[in-house]
Coordinates of C-alpha atoms and ligand atoms in Angstrom, one line a residue:
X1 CA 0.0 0.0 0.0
X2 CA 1.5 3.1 -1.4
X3 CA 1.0 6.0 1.6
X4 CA 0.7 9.2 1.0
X5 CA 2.8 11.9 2.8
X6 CA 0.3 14.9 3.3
X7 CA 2.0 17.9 3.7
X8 CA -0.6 20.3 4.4
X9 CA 2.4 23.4 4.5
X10 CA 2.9 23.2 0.9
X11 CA -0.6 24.9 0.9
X12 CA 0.2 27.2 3.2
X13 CA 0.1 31.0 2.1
X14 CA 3.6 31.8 2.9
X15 CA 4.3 35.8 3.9
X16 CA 7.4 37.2 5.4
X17 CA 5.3 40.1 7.7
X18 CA 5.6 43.8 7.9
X19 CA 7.7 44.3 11.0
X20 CA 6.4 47.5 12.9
X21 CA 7.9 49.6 15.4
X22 CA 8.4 48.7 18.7
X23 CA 5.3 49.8 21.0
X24 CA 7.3 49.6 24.5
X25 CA 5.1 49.0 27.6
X26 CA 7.2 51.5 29.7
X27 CA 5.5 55.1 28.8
X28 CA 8.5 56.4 30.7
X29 CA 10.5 56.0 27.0
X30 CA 11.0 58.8 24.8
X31 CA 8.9 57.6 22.1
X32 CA 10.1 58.9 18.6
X33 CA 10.4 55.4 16.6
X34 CA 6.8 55.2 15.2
X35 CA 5.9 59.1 13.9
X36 CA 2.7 59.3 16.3
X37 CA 1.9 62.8 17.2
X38 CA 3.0 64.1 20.8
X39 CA -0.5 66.0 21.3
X40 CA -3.3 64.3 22.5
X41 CA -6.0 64.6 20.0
X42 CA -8.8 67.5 20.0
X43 CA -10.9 67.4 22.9
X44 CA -14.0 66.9 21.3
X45 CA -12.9 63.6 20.4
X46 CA -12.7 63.3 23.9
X47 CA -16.4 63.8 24.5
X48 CA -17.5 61.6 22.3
X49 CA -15.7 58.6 23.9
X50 CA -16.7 59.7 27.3
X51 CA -20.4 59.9 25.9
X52 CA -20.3 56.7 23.3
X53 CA -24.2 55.2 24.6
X54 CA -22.6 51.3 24.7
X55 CA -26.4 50.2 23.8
X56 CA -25.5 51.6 20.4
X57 CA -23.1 48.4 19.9
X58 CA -26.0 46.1 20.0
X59 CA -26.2 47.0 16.6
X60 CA -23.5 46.4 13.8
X61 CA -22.2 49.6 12.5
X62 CA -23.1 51.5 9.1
X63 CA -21.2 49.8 6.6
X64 CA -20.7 52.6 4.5
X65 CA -19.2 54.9 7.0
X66 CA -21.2 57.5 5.5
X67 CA -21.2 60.3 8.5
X68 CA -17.1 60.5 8.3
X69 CA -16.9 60.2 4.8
X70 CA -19.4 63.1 4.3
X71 CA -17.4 64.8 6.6
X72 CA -14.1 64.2 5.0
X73 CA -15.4 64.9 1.4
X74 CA -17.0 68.3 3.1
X75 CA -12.8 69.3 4.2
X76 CA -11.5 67.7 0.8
X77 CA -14.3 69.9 -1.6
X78 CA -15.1 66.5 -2.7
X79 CA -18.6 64.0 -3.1
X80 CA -19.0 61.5 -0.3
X81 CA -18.9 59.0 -3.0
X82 CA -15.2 60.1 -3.4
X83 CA -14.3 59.2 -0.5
X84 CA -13.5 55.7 0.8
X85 CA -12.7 54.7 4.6
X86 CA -10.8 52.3 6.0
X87 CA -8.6 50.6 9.5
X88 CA -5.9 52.9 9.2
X89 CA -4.3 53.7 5.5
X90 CA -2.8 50.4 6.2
X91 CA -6.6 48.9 5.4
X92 CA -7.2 51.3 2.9
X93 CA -3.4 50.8 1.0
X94 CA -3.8 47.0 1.3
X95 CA -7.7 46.6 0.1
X96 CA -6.5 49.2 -2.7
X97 CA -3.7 46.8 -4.1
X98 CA -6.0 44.1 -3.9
X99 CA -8.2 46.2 -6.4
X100 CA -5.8 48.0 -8.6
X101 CA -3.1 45.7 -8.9
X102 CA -3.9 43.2 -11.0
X103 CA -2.1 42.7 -14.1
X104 CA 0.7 40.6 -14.9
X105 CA 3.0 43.6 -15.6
X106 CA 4.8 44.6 -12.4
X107 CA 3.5 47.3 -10.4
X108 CA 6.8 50.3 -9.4
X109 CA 7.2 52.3 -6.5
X110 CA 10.7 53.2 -4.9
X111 CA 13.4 50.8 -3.7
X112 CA 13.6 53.0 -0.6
X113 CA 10.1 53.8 0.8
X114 CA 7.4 52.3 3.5
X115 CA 8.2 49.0 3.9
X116 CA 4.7 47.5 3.7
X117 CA 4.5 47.7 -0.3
X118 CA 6.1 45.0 -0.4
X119 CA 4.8 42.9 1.9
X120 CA 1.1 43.3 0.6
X121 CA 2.6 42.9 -2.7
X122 CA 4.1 39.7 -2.3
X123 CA 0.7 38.8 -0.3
X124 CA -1.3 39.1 -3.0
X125 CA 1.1 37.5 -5.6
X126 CA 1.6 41.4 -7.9
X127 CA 4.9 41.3 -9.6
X128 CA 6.7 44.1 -8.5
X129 CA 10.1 46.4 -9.6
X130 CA 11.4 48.6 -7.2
X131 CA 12.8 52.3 -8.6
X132 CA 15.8 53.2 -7.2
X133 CA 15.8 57.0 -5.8
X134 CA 19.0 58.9 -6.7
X135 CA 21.8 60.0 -4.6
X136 CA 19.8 62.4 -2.8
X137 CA 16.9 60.3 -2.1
X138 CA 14.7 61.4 -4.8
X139 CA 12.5 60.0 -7.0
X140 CA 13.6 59.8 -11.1
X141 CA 10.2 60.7 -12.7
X142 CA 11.4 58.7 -15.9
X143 CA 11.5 55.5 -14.2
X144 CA 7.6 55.7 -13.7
X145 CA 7.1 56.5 -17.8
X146 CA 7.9 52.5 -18.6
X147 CA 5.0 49.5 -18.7
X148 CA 3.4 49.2 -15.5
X149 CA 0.4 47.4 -13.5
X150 CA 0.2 50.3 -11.2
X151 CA 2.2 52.4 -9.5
X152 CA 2.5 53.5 -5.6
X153 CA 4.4 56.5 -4.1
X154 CA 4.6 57.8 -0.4
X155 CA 4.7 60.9 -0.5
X156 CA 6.1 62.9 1.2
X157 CA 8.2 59.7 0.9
X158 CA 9.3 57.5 4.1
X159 CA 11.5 57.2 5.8
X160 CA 13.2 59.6 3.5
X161 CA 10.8 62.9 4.2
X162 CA 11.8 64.2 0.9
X163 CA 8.3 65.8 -0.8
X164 CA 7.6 66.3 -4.4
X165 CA 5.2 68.4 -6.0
X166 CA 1.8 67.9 -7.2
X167 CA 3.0 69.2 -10.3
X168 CA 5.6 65.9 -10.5
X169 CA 2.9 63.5 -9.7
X170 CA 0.7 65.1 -12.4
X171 CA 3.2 64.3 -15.0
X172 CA 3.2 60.5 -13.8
X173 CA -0.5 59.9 -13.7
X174 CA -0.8 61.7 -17.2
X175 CA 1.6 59.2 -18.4
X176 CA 0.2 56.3 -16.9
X177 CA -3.3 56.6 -18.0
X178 CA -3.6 52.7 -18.1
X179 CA -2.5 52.1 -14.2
X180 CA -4.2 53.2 -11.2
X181 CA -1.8 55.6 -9.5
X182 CA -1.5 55.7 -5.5
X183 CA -0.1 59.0 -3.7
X184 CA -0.1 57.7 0.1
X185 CA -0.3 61.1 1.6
X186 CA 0.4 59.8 5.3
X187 CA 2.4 62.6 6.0
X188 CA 1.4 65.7 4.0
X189 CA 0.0 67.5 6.9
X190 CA 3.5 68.3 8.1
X191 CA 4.3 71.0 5.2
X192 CA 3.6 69.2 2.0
X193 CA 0.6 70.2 -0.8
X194 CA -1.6 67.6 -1.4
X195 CA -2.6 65.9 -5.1
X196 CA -6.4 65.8 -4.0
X197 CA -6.9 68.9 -6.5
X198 CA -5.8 66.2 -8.9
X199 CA -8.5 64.1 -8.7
X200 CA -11.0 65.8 -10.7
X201 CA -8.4 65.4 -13.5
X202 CA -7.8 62.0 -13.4
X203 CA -10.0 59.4 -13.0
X204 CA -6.9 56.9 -12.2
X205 CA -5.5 58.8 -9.3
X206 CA -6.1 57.4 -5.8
X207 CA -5.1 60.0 -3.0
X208 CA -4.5 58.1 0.8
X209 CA -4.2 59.6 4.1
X210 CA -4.6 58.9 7.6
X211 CA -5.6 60.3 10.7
X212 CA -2.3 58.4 12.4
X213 CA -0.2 61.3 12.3
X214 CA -1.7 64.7 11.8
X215 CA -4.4 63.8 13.8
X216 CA -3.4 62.2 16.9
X217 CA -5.5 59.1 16.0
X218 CA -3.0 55.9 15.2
X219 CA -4.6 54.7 18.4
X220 CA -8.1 54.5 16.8
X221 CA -6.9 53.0 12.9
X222 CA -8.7 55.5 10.7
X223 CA -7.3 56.2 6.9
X224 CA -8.9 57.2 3.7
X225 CA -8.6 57.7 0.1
X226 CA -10.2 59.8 -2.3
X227 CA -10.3 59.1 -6.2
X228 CA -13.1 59.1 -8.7
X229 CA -16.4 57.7 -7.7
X230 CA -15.3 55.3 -10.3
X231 CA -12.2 54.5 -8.4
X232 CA -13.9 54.3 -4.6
X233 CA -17.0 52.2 -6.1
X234 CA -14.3 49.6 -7.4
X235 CA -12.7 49.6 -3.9
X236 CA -15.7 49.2 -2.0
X237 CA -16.9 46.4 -4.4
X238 CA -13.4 44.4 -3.1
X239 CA -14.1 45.4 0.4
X240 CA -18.1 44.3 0.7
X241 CA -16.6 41.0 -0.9
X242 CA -13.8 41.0 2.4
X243 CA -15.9 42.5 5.2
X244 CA -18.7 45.3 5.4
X245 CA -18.0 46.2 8.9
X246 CA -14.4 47.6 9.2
X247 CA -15.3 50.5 11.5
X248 CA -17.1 50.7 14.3
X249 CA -19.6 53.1 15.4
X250 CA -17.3 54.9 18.6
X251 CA -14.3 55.1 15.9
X252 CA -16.6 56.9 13.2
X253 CA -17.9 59.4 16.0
X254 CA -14.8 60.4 17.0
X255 CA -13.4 60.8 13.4
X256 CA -15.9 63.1 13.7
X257 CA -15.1 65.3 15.4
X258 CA -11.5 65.3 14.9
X259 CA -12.2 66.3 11.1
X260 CA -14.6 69.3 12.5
X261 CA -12.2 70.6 14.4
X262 CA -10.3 72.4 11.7
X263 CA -8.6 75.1 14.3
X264 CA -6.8 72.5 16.6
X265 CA -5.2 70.5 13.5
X266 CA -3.8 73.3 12.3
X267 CA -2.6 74.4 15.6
X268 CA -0.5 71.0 16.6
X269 CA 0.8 70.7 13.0
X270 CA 2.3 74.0 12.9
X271 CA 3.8 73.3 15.8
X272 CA 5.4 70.1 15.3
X273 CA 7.0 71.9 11.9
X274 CA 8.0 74.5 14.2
X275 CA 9.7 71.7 16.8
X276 CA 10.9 69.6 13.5
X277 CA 12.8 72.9 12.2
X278 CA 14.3 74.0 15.3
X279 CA 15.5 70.4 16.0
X280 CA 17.0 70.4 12.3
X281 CA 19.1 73.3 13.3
X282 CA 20.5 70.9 16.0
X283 CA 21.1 68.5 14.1
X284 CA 23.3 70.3 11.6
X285 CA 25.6 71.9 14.6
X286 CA 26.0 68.1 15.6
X287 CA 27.0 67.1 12.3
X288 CA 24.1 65.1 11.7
X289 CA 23.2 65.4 7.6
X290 CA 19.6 65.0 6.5
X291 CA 17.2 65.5 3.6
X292 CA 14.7 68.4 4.2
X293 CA 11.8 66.6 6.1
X294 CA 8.2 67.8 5.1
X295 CA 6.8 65.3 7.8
X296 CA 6.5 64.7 11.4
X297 CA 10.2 62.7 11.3
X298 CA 13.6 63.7 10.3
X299 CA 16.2 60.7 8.3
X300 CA 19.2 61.8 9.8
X301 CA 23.0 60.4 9.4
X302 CA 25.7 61.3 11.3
X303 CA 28.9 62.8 9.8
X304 CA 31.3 60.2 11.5
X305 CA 29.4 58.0 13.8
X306 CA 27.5 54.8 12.3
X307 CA 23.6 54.9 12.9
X308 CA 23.7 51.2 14.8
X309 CA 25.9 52.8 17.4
X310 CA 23.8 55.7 17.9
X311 CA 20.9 54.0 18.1
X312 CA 22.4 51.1 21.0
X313 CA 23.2 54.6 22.8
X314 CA 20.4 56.1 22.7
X315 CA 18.0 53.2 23.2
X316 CA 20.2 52.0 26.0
X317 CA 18.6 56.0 27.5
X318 CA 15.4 54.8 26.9
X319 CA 15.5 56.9 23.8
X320 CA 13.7 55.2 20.7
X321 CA 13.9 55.7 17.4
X322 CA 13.6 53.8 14.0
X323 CA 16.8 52.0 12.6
X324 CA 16.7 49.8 9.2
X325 CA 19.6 47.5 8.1
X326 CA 18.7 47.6 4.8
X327 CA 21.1 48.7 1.7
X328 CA 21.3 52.0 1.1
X329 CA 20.0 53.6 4.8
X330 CA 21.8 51.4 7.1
X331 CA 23.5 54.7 8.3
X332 CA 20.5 56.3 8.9
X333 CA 17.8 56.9 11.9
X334 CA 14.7 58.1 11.7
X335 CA 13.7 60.5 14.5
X336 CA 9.9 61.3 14.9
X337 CA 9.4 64.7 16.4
X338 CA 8.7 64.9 19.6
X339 CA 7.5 67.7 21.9
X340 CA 9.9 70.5 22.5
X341 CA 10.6 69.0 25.8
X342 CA 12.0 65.5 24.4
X343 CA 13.6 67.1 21.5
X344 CA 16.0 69.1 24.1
X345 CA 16.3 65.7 26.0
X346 CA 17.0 63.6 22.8
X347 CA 19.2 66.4 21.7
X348 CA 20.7 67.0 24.9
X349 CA 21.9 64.0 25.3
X350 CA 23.4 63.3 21.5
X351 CA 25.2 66.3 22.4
X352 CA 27.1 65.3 24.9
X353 CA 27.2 61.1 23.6
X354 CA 29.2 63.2 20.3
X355 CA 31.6 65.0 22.6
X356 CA 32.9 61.7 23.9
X357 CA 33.4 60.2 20.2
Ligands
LIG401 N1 1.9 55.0 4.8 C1 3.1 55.4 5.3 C2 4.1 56.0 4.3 C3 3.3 55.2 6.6 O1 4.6 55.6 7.1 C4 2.4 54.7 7.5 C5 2.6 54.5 9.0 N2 3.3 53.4 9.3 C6 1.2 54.3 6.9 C7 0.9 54.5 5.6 C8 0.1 53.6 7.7 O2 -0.4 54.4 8.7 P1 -1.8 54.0 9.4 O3 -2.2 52.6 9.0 O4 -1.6 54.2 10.8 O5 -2.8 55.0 8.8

């Protein structure tokens, strides 16, 4: 008798997984390794949680998310039926790669950017080519003009920080009218200009943000994009096929508010450009070199000090920030900005950990 060896693995869909940053226990650490805001969000956001009626959860939540999206197409100048919401741009990036990449020619986006395209990319089976940036971290418009299945670019990039443009992007979508194009916008709020005005151009642009960052909401998961209704009507067909209830009723309410209170987003984002500029000046008279940031994190490298010792130091200070051992930015950190307060501790102590060097 002729027994067969079952080997169920061979079936198994095999992923290597995004790593994220550490999220230490300890809230004593200075906290600059994951580019979450240092301001609590506005207070109405508060209000709702403290008033969130529990009997409401009896119920499942409204699948279309309709209230926030209204609200966001109302602060965008757009349709509600422009506007698609999601678990964090995470969601939103990963159900919109599962839509608009499908083709058998590869998809581009840069050899140095967020580290999850890949990842969903090889999830989902999309053949991809990465685009290397040039010397000074900036992306070569030319090397998005060639056959594509899509194409997807952070931008302000990360961990870079280095902002292009609406203008540039307009010159890629208008030459890839056959390929959805994806600007993840994560950290625009921070000094960039966003494509959204783009949109009523181009019916293939999708535009991706989050409320992670600018907001003070990573703690919640809430991210959107905004396209053509043609666009978000193909997204939310892939999503009603995946699950129809990605956000729940408390995280909708609170969006909210956040979104309505115009006045306090401006208010911490000008700060925290005003905290990331002052700490850039810093960095220079340490002999730290870095691209100009137009986010909420600054990709420094130090002049004569590797990264991986700098990073040991610091985290050994219960200082963290982000460190990749990857080609090209293994001599790199990537600092989120802090309050004033931790900068001058952060800065403080590189200060005098440099003098002893
Ligand atoms: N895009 C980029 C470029 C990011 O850095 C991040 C944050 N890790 C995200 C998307 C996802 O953010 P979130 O899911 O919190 O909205």
């Amino acid at each position: 008798m002729v027994i067969d060896i079952m080997n169920w693995e061979n079936n198994v869909r095999k992923v290597v997984p995004y790593v994220a940053g550490e999220q230490p226990q300890n809230n004593n650490v200075i906290k600059l390794n994951t580019n979450e805001c240092p301001y609590p969000p506005a207070p109405e956001v508060q209000s709702v949680l403290h008033g969130f009626d529990s009997c409401l959860l009896r119920k499942y939540p409204d699948p279309d998310v309709s209230e926030l999206a209204a609200a966001l197409a109302k602060r965008h100048g757009l349709s509600k039926e422009q506007v698609f919401v999601g678990v964090g741009s995470d969601d939103v990036l990963a159900m919109s790669f599962l839509t608009f990449f499908n083709s058998d020619k590869p998809i581009l986006f840069p050899d140095i950017t967020y580290s999850f395209y890949d990842v969903w990319a090889d999830l989902y089976k999309i053949p991809y080519e990465c685009q290397p940036l040039d010397e000074n971290f900036r992306i070569r418009k030319e090397d998005y003009q060639k056959q594509n299945g899509g194409i997807v670019i952070a931008n302000p990039n990360a961990p870079t920080g280095v902002w292009e443009a609406p203008s540039f992007f307009e010159e890629i979508v208008k030459a890839n009218p056959d390929s959805v194009v994806i600007v993840d916008e994560a950290y625009v709020d921070f000094g960039g200009e966003s494509c959204v005005p783009l949109i009523e151009k181009y019916e293939n642009l999708l535009v991706v943000q989050t409320f992670s960052k600018s907001r003070a909401l990573a703690g919640l998961r809430i991210g959107y994009a905004m396209g053509s209704e043609k666009l978000i009507r193909y997204l939310n067909d892939v999503k009603f096929s995946f699950n129809s209830y990605t956000m729940n009723g408390v995280t909708i309410k609170a969006g909210v508010a956040s979104v309505e209170n115009e006045e306090y987003f401006r208010r911490i984002t000008a700060k925290i450009m005003e905290t990331r500029e002052n700490t850039k000046k810093r960095l220079a008279e340490l002999d730290f070199i870095f691209p100009d940031s137009k986010t909420n994190f600054i990709f420094a490298s130090h002049k004569h000090v590797p990264a991986q010792e700098i990073f040991d130091a610091l985290r050994k200070n219960e200082i963290y920030v982000r460190h990749w051992n990857k080609p090209r930015i293994e001599n790199y950190l990537r600092i989120s900005v802090g309050t004033d307060e931790e900068m001058k501790t952060v800065l403080d102590f590189l200060e005098n950990y440099l003098k002893e060097k």
